[in-house]
Amino acid sequence: MLAVRYDAPRSFAVLEVPDPEPGPGEVRVALSIAGCCGTDLHIHEGGFFTRYPLTPGHEIVGVIERLGAGVDSLAIGTKVAVDNTVLCGVCSACQRDQPLFCRNFHSLGVTDDGGFAGYVIARAEKCFVVDDLADEVAVMVEPLACAVHGMDVLDLRPGSDVVLFGAGPTGLLLAQLCLHGGAARVTVVAPTGFKLELARHFGVDQTLQVGRGELEAALPKLHRLAPEGFDVVIEATGAPAVLEHCPGLARDGGSILVYGMADAEDRVAFSPYEIFKRELTIKGSFAQTHCFDRSVAYLRSGRVRTEGIVTTRFPLGRFGDALEAMRHDPTCLKAAIVS
Ligand SMILES: [Zn+2]
Ligand SMILES: [Zn+2]
């Protein structure tokens, strides 16, 4: 099969490798579509908790093509979205019902071979049937599952006034979950016009176009929009310069959700007095476990919409072009590798 193979950061090739065989309890999935996300750029640079050699790709949709020994829950020919997380079940975090902090956390496409290949090996119980979803809808199951976890963490109060920074795929999904999850108003702030248009198309109440590095100048507009501050401020860009302004935009007693992935070395200056005196809450949301079924339910019902999110498609052999599009193509919202 053809696969993207990294042997070190920034060093990859698309080459022929032997077809992998499913072991007991595993299935072989023939790739239909694999989403590229910002995490793949961090992985390219050697960030996150990447292990090499690696085939990346953690947003995986394909068709069951071979069953390992003992698998009777899935049929060959079924289209599935693969939950990329691999949890040990026996470490102290797993035993405390905090599997996201599993001491032996593995992830297809980050530590183990993922979806940018002709075939992926997955545990049968990690495959969610999506026969009824179009490929470009099904490919949103993993990002939406992460957003569902973000909502679990956020614990949104009904009637909240929410401002969200970032209109990438995850920002657009989170904004919709806030709309349907009890927010009285959702405002999305981002630099790119067509992404904000999509946010409005998905039902967001207010959008504000603010260029990268221009947030400081736009703060008065945001303060006018919510003179007492926003109940919830969601940072979904990963830019420390944005997070820095989040406490100042929150209402007294408000919450800040750190959803975007920054680099591990990044630092942000806060006033501890402000966090203390105004009783602000800062929450983090990283990946997901056990949210795939709810994500599929949202997509199946059509409550969460995805049309227009995948803008750019490449065959496996042009993985490098997909990375390039994510970095530099202003018309690219989400790139995907298609079979
Ligand atoms: Zn991702
Ligand atoms: Zn564990």
Tab-separated table of C-alpha atoms and ligand atoms in Angstrom, residues 35-40 43 48 57-59 84 110 142-143 146 170 261 334, ligand 1:
chain	number	residue	atom	x	y	z
A	35	GLY	CA	-8.744	14.929	7.402
A	36	CYS	CA	-5.668	17.119	7.791
A	37	CYS	CA	-5.718	19.314	10.869
A	38	GLY	CA	-3.513	21.840	12.629
A	39	THR	CA	-2.162	19.038	14.797
A	40	ASP	CA	-0.640	17.496	11.674
A	43	ILE	CA	3.426	16.667	14.151
A	48	PHE	CA	2.934	17.214	20.414
A	57	GLY	CA	-3.528	11.068	10.037
A	58	HIS	CA	-5.900	10.895	13.014
A	59	GLU	CA	-9.206	11.850	11.351
A	84	ASN	CA	-7.889	7.171	17.065
A	110	VAL	CA	0.407	10.638	16.551
A	142	GLU	CA	-13.158	13.078	15.045
A	143	PRO	CA	-12.871	16.892	15.185
A	146	CYS	CA	-13.066	16.684	20.352
A	170	THR	CA	-12.966	23.278	15.242
A	261	MET	CA	-3.139	24.112	20.715
A	334	LYS	CA	-9.821	22.144	5.783
B	1	ZN	ZN	-7.042	16.887	14.686
